[in-house]
C-alpha positions as CSV (number, residue, x, y, z in Angstrom):
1,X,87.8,109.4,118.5
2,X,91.6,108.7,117.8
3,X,92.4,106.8,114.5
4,X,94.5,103.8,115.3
5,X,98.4,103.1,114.2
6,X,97.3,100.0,112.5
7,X,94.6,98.1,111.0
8,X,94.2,94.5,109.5
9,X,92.0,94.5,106.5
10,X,90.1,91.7,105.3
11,X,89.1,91.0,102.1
12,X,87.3,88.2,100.9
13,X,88.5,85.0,99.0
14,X,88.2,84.4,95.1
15,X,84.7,84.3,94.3
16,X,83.2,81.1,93.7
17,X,85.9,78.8,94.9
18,X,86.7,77.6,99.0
19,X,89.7,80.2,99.2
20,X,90.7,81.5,102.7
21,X,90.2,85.3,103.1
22,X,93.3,87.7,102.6
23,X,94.4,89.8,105.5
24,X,96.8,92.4,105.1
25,X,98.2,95.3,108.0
26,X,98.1,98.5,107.2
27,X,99.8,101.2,108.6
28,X,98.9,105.0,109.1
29,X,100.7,107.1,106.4
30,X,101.4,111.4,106.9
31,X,99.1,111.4,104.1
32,X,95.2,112.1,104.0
33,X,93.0,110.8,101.6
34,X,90.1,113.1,99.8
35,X,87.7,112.7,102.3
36,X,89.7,114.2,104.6
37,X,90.5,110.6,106.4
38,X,94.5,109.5,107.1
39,X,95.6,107.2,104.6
40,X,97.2,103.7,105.3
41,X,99.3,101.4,103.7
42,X,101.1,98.2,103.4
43,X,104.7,97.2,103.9
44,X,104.5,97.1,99.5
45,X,103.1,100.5,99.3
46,X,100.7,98.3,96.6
47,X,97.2,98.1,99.2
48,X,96.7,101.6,99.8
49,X,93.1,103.1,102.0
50,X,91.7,105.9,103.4
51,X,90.2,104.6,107.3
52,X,87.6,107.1,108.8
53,X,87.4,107.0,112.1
54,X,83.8,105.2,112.0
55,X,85.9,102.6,110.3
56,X,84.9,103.2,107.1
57,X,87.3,102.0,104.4
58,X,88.0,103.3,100.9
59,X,90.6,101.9,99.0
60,X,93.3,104.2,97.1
61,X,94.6,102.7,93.7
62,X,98.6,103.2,94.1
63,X,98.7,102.3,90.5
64,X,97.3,102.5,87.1
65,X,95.2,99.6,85.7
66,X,93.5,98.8,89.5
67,X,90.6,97.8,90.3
68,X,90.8,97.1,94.0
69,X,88.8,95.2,95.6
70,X,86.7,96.4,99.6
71,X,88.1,94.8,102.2
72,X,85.2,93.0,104.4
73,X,86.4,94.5,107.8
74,X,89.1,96.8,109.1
75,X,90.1,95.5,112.5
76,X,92.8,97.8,114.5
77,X,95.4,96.7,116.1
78,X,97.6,97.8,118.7
């Protein structure tokens, strides 16, 4: 299976309150991440992941003091 481009990742709202869900695009990077998955990132370089090609996401932290959140679904897009 071919990894896509692109993927939209969803992550869920501030807990405890009626927030919408965040979605950000993602897009496939040269680099690969340490399981051996392409990495992906956002137009800010900030929302970094790895995206296996079963779909499985692991966020990167880009920075120190992270503590990234997972993202509910990683849709692709074409």
């Amino acid at each position: 299976m071919s990894h896509a481009e692109r993927y939209a990742l969803t992550f869920p709202g501030t807990p405890g309150t009626q927030a919408p869900q965040d979605v950000v695009v993602v897009t496939r990077t040269d680099a690969t991440g340490p399981g051996g998955h392409p990495v992906y990132e956002d137009e800010s370089g900030i929302v970094r992941a790895e995206i296996s090609d079963a779909g499985e996401v692991r966020i990167l932290a880009s920075g120190g003091h992270q503590s990234p959140h997972l993202p509910v679904h990683a849709h692709p897009l074409p």
